[in-house]
Coordinates of N, CA and C in Angstrom, one line a residue:
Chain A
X27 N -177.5 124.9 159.9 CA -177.1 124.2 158.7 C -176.9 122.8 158.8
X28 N -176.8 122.3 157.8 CA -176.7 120.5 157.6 C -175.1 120.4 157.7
X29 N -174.7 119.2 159.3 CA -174.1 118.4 159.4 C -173.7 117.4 160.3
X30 N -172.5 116.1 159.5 CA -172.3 115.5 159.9 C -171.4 114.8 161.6
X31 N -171.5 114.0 161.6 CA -170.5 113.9 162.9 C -170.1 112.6 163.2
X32 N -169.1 112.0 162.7 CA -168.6 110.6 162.6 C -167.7 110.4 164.1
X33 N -167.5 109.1 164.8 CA -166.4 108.7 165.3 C -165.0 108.9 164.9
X34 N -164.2 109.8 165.7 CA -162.9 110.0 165.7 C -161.9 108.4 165.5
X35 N -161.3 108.4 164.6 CA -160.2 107.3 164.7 C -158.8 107.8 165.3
X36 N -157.6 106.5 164.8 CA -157.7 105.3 164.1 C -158.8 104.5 165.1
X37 N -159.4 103.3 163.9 CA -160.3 102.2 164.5 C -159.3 101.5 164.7
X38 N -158.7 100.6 165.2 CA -157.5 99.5 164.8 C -158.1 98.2 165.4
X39 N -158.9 97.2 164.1 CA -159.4 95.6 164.9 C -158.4 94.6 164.1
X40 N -158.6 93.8 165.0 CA -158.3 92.2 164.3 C -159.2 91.6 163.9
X41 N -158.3 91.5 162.6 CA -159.5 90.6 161.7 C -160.1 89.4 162.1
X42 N -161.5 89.9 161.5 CA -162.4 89.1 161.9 C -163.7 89.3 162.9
X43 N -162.9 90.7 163.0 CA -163.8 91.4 164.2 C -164.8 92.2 164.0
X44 N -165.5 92.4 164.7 CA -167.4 93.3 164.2 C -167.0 94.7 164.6
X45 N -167.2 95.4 163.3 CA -166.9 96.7 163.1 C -168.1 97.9 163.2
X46 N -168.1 98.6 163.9 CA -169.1 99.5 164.3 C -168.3 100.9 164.5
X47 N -169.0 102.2 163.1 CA -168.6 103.2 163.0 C -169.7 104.1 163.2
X48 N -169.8 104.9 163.9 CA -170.6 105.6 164.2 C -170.7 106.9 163.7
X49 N -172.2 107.6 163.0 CA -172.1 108.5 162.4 C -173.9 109.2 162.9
X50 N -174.0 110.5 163.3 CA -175.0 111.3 163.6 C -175.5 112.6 161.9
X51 N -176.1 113.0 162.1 CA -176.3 114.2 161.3 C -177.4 115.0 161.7
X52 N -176.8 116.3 161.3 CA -178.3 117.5 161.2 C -178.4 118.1 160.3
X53 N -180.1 118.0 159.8 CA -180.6 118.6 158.6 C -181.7 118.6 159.0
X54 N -182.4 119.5 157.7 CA -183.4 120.0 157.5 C -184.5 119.5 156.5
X55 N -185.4 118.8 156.9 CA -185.5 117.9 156.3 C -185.5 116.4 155.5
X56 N -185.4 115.7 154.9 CA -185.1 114.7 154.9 C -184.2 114.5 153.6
X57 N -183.1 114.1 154.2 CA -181.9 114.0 153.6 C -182.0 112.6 153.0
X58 N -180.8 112.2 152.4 CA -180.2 111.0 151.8 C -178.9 110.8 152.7
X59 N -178.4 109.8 152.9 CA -177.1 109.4 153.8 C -176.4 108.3 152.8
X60 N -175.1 108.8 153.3 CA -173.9 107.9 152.1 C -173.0 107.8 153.4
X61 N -172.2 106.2 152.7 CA -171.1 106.2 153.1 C -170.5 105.5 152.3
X62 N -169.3 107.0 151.8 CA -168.3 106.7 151.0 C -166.6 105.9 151.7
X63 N -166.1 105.8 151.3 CA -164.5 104.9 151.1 C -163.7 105.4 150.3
X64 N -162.5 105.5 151.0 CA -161.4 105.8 150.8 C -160.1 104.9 150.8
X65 N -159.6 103.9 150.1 CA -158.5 103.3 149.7 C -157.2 104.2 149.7
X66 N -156.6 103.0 150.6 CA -155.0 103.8 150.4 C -154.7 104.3 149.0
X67 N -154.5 105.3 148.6 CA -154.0 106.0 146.8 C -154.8 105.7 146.2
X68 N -156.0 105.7 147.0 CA -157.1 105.8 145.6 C -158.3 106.8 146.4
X69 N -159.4 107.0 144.9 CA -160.3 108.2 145.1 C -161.8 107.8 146.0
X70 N -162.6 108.4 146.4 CA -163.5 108.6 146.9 C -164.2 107.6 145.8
X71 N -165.1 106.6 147.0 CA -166.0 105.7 145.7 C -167.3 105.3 147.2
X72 N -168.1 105.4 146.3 CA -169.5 104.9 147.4 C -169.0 103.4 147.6
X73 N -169.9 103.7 149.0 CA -170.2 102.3 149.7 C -171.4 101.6 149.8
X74 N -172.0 102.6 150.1 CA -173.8 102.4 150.5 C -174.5 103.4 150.5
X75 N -175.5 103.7 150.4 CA -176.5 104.8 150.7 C -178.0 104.2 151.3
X76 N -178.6 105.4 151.6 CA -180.2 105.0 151.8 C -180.6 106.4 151.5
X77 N -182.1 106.6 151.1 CA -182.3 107.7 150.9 C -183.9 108.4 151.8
X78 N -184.5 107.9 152.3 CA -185.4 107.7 153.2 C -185.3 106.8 154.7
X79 N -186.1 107.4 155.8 CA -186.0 106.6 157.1 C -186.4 105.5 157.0
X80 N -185.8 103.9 157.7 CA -185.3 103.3 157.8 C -185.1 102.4 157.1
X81 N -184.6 102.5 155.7 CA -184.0 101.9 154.4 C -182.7 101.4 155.1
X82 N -182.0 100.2 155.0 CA -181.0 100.2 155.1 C -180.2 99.8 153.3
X83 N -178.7 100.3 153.7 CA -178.2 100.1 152.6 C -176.7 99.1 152.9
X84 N -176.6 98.6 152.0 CA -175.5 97.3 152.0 C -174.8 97.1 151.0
X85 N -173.3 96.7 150.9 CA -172.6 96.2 150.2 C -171.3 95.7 150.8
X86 N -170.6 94.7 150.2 CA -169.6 94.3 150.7 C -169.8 93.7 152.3
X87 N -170.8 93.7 152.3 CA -170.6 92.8 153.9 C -171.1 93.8 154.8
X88 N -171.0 95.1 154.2 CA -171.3 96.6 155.0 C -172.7 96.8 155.3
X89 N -173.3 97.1 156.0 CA -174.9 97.8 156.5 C -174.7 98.8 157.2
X90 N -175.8 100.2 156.6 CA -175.9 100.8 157.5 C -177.9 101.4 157.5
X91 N -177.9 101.7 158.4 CA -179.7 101.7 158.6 C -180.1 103.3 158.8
X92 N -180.6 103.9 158.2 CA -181.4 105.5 158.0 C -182.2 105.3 159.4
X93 N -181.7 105.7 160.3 CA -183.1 106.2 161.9 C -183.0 107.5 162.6
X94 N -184.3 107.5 161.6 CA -184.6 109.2 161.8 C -185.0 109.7 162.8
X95 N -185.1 108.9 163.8 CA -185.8 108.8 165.3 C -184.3 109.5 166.2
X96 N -183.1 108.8 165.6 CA -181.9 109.1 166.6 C -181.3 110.1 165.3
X97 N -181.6 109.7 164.3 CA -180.5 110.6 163.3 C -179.0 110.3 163.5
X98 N -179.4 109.0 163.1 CA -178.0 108.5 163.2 C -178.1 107.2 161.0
X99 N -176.4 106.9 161.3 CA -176.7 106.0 160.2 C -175.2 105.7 160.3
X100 N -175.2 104.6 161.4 CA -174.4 103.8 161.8 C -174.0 102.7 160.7
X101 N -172.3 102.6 160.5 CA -171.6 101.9 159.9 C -171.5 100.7 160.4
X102 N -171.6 99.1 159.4 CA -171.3 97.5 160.5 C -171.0 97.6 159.6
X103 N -170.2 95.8 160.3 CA -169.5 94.7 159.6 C -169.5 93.8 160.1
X104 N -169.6 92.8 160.0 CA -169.7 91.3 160.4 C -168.6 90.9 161.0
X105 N -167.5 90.8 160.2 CA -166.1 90.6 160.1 C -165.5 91.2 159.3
X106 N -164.6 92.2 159.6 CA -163.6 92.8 158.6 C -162.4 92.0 158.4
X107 N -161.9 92.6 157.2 CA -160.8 92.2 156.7 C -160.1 92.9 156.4
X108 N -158.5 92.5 156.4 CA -157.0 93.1 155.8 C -157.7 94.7 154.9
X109 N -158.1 93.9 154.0 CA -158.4 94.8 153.2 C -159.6 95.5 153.0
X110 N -160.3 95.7 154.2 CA -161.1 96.6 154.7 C -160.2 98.1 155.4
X111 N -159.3 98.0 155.1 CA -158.2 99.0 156.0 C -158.8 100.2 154.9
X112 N -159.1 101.4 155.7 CA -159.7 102.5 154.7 C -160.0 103.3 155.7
X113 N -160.2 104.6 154.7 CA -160.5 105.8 155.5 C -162.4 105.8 155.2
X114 N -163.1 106.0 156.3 CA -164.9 105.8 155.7 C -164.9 106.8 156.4
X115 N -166.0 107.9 155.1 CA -166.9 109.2 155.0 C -168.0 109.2 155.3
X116 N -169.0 109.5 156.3 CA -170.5 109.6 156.4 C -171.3 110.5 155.4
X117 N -171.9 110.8 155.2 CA -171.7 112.1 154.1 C -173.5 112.1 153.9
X118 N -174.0 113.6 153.8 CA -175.7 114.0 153.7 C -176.3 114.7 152.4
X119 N -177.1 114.7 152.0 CA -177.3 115.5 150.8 C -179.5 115.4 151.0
X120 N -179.4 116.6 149.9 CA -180.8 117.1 149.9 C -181.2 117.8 148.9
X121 N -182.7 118.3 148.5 CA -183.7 118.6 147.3 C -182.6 120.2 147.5
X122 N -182.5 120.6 149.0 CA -182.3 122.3 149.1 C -180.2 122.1 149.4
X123 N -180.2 121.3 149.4 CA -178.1 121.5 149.5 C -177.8 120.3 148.9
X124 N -178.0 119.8 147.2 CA -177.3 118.4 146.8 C -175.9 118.3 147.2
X125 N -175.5 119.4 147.3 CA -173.9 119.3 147.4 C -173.6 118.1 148.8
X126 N -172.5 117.3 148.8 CA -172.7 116.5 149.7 C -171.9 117.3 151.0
X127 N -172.2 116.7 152.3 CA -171.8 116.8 153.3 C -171.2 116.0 154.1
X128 N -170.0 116.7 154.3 CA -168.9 115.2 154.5 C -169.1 115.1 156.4
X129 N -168.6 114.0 156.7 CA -168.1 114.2 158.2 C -166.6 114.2 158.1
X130 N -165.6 114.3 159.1 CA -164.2 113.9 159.0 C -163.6 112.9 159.0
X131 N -164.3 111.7 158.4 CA -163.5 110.7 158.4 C -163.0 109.6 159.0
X132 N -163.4 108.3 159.2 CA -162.6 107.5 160.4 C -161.6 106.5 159.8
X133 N -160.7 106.9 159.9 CA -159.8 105.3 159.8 C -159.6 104.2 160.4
X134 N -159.8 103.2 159.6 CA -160.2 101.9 160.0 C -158.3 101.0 159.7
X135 N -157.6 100.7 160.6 CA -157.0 99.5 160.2 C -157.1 98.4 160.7
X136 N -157.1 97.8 160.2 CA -157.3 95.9 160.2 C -156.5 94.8 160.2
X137 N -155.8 94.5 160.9 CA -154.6 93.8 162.0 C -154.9 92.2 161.1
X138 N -153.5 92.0 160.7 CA -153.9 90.1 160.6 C -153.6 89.6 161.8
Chain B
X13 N -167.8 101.9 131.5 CA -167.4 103.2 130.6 C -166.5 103.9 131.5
X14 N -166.0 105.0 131.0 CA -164.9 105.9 131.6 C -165.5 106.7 133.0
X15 N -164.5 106.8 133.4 CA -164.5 107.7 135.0 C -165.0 109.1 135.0
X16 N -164.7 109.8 135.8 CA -164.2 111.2 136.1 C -163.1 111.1 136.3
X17 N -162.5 112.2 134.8 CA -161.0 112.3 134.7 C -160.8 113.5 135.5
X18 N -159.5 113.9 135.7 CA -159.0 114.9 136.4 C -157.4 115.1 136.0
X19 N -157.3 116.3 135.2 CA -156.0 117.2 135.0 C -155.7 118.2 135.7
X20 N -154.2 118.3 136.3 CA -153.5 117.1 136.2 C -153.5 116.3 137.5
X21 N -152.9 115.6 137.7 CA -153.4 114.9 139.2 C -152.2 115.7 140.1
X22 N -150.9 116.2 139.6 CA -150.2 116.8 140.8 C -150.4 118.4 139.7
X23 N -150.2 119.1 141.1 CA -149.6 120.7 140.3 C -148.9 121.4 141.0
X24 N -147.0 121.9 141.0 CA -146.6 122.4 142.2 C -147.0 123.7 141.9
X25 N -147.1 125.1 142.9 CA -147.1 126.4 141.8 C -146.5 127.3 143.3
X26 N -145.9 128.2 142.7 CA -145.3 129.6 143.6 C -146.8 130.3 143.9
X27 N -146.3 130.6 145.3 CA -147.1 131.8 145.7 C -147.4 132.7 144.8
X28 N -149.1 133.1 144.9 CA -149.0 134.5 143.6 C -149.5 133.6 142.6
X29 N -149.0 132.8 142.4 CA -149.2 132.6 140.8 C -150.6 131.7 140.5
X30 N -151.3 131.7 139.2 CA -152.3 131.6 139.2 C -152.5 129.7 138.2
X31 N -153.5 129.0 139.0 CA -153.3 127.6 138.5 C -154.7 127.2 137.9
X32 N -154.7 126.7 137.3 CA -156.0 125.6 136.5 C -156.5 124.6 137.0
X33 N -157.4 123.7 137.3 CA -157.6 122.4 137.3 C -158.8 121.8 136.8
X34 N -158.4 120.8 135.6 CA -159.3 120.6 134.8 C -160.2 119.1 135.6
X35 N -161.7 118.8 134.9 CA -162.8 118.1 135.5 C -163.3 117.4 134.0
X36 N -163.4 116.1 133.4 CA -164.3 115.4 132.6 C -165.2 114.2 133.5
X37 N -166.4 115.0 133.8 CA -167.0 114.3 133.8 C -167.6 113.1 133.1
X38 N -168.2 112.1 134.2 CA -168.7 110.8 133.4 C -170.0 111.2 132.4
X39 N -169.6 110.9 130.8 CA -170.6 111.6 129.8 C -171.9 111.4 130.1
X40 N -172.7 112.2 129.9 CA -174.2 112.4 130.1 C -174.4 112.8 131.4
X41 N -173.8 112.9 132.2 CA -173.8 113.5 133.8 C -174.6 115.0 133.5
X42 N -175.1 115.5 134.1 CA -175.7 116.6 134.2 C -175.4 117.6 135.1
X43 N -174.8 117.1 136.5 CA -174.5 117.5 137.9 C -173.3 117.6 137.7
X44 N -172.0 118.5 138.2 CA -170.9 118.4 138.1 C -170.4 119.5 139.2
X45 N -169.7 119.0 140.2 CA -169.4 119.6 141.8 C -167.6 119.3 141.8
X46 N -167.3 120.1 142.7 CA -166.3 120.5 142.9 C -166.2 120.8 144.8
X47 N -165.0 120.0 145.2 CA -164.3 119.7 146.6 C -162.9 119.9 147.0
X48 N -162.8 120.2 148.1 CA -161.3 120.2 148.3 C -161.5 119.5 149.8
X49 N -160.0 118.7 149.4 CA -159.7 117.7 150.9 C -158.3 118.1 151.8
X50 N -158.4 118.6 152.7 CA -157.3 119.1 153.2 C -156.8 118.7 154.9
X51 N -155.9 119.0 154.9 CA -155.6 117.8 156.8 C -156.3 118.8 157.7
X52 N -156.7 120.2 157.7 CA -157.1 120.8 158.8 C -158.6 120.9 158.3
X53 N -159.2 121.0 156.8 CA -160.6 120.9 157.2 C -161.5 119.7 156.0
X54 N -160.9 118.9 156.1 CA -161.5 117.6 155.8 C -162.0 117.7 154.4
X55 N -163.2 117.3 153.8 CA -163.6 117.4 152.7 C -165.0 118.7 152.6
X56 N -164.8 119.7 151.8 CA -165.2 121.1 151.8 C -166.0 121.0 150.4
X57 N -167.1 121.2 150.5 CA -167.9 121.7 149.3 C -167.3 123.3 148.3
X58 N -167.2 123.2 147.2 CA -166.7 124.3 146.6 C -167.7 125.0 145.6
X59 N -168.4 124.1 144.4 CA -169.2 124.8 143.6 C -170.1 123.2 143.3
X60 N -171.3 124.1 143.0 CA -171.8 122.9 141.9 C -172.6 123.7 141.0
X61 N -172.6 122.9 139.6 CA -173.0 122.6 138.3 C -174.5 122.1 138.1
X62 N -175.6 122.3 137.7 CA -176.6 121.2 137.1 C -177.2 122.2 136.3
X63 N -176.9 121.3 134.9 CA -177.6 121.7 133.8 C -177.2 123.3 132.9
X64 N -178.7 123.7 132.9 CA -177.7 124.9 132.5 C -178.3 125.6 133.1
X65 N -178.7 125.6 134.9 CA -178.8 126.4 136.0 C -177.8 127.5 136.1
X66 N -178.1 128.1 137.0 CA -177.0 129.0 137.7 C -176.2 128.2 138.9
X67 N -174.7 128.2 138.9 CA -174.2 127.3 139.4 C -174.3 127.8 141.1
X68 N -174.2 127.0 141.9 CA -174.0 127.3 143.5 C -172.9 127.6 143.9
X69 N -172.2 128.7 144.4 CA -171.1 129.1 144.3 C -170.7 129.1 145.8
X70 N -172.0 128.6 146.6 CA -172.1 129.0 148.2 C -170.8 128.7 148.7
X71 N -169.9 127.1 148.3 CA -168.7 126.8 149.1 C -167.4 127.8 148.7
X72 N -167.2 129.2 147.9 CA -166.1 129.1 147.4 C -165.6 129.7 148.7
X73 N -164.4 129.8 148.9 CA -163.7 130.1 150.1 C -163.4 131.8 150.1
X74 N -163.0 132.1 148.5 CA -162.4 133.3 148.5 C -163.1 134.1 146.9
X75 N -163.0 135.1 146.7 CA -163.2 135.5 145.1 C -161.7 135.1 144.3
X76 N -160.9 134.5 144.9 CA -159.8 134.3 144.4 C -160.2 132.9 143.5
X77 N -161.2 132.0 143.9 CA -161.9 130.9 143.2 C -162.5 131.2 142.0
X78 N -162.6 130.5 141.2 CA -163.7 130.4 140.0 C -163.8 129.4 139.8
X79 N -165.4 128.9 138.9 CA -165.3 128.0 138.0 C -166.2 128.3 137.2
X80 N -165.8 127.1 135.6 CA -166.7 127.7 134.5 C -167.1 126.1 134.4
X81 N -168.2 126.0 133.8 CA -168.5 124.6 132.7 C -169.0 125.0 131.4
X82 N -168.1 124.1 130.4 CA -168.6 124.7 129.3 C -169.5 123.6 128.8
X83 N -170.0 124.0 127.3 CA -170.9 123.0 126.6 C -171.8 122.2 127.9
X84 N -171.7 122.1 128.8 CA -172.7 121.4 129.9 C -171.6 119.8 130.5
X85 N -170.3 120.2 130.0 CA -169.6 118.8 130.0 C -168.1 119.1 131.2
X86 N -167.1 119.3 130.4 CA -166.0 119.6 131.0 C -165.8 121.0 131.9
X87 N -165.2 120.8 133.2 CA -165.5 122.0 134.3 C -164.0 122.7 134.4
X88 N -163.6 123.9 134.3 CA -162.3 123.9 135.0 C -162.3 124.7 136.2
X89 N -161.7 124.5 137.3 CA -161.7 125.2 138.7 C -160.5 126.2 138.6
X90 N -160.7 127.7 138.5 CA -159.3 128.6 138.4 C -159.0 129.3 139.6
X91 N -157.7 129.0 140.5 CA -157.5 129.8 141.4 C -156.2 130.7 141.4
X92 N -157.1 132.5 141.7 CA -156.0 133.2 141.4 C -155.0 133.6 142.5
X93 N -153.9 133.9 142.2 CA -153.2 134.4 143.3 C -152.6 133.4 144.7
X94 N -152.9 132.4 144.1 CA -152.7 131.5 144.8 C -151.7 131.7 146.2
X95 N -152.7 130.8 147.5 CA -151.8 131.1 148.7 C -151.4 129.7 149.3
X96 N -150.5 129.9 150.3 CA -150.0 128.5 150.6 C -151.4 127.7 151.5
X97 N -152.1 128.1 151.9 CA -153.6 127.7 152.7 C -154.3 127.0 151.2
X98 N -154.1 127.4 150.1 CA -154.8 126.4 149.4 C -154.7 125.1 148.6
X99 N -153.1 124.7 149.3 CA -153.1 123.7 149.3 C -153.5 122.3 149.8
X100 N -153.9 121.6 149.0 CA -155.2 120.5 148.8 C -155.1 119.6 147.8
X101 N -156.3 118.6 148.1 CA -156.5 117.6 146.8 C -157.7 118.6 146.4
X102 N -158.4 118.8 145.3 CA -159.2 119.3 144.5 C -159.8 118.2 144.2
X103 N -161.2 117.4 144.5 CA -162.1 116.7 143.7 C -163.2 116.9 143.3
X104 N -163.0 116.4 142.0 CA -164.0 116.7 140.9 C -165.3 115.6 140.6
X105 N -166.6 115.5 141.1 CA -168.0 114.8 141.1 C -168.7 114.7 140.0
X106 N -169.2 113.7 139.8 CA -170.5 114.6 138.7 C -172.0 113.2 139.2
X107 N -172.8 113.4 138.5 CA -174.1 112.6 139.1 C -175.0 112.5 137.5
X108 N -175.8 111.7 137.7 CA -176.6 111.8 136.8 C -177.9 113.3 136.4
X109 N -178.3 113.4 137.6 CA -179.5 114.7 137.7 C -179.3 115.2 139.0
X110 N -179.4 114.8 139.8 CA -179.5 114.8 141.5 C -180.1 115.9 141.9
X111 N -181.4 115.9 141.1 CA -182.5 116.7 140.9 C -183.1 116.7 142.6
X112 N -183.4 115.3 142.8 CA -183.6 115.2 144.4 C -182.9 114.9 145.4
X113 N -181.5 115.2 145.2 CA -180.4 114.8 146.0 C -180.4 113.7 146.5
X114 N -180.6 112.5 145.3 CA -180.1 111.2 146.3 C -179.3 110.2 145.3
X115 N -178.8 111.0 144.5 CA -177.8 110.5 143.0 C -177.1 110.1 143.9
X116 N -176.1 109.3 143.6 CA -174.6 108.8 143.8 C -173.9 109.5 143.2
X117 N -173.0 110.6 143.8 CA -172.0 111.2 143.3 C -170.5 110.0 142.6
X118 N -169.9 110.3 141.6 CA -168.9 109.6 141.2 C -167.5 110.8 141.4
X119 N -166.8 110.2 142.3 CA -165.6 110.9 142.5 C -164.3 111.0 141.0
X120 N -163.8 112.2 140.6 CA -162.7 111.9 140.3 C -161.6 111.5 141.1
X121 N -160.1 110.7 140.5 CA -158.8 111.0 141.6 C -158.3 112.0 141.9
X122 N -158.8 113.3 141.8 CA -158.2 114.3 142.6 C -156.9 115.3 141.8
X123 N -157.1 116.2 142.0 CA -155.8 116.7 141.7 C -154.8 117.6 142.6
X124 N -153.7 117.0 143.0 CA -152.7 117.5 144.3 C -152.2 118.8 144.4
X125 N -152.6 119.7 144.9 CA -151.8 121.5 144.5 C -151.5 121.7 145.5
X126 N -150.1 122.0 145.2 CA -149.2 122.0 146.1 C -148.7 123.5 146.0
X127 N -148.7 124.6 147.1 CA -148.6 126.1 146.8 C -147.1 126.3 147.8
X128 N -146.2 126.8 147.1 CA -144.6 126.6 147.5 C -144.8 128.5 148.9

């Protein structure tokens, strides 16, 4: 079956620091990769996606790159900030399981 | 435009007893999924919706789960009998088609059930 496998937290950097979360998966096929965000008291909201090997996807400063060679789709950051403090979801989907697939989650806090 | 709503966001309920939780999806969505997020097993697939398929029922945990969608729009998740193990946040998705699985799911905030 299709799953994920993220880096255990807490992450805990000082800002300003280059952020690397690490995330693997198995499936069948060729999947889509997401990584969603989790704000303190608030809901699940995308980050990035790619949906083919080696598309990378970006926002907020965030990259992460589809390599379907390692089957990985590793989380960066340049420099985080304060308010990068969040819980980040890897998460897989497909033509034969849309339903998404989560991994467990890494928490990230972010030190002034 | 509007979110994914979710009724109600908390719900306490006694053992035994049987709870609702309602899903409005973002209009025109076609896909509409259902999750539960819990401290021992993270975020759990439960049901999904597309169209007017037959829904995928593969994640439910127990026959004690249901869900219906009516008109192709609003979802409600019914669990009967409720046990203290099913307490959780409940979230509620929807997508545009995700015909090829690579839609952006849109999260609702969740709804808190709390089983005494």
């Amino acid at each position: 079956g299709n799953s994920v496998t993220q880096m255990e937290g807490p992450v805990t950097l000082s800002e300003e620091a280059f952020l690397t979360i690490n995330c693997t998966y198995t499936a069948t096929g060729y999947p889509s990769l997401f990584w969603y965000v989790q704000y303190p008291g608030e809901g699940l909201q995308l980050l990035l996606k790619a949906t083919k090997a080696d598309d990378k996807g970006s926002n907020k400063g965030f990259e992460a790159t589809y390599r379907k060679e390692t089957t990985s789709f590793h989380l960066e950051k340049g420099s985080v900030q304060v308010s990068d403090s969040a819980v980040y979801f890897c998460a897989l989907s497909h033509t034969g399981r849309r339903a998404l697939t989560f991994g467990s989650g890494t928490r990230l806090q972010v030190q002034p | 435009g509007a979110g994914v709503s979710q009724s109600p966001s908390n719900k306490v309920t006694e053992k035994g007893k049987d709870v609702e939780l309602r899903c409005d999806p973002i209009s025109g969505h076609t896909a509409l999924y259902w999750y539960r997020q819990s401290l021992g097993q993270g975020l759990e697939f439960l049901i999904y919706f597309q169209g007017n398929s037959a829904p995928d029922k593969s994640g439910l945990p127990s026959d004690r789960f249901s869900a219906e969608r009516t008109g192709g729009s609003v979802s409600t998740l019914t669990i009967q009998r409720t046990q203290q193990e099913d307490s959780a946040v409940y979230l509620c998705a929807s997508s545009p088609s995700d015909r090829a699985g690579t839609d952006t799911q849109y999260f609702g905030p969740g709804t808190r059930l709390t089983v005494l």
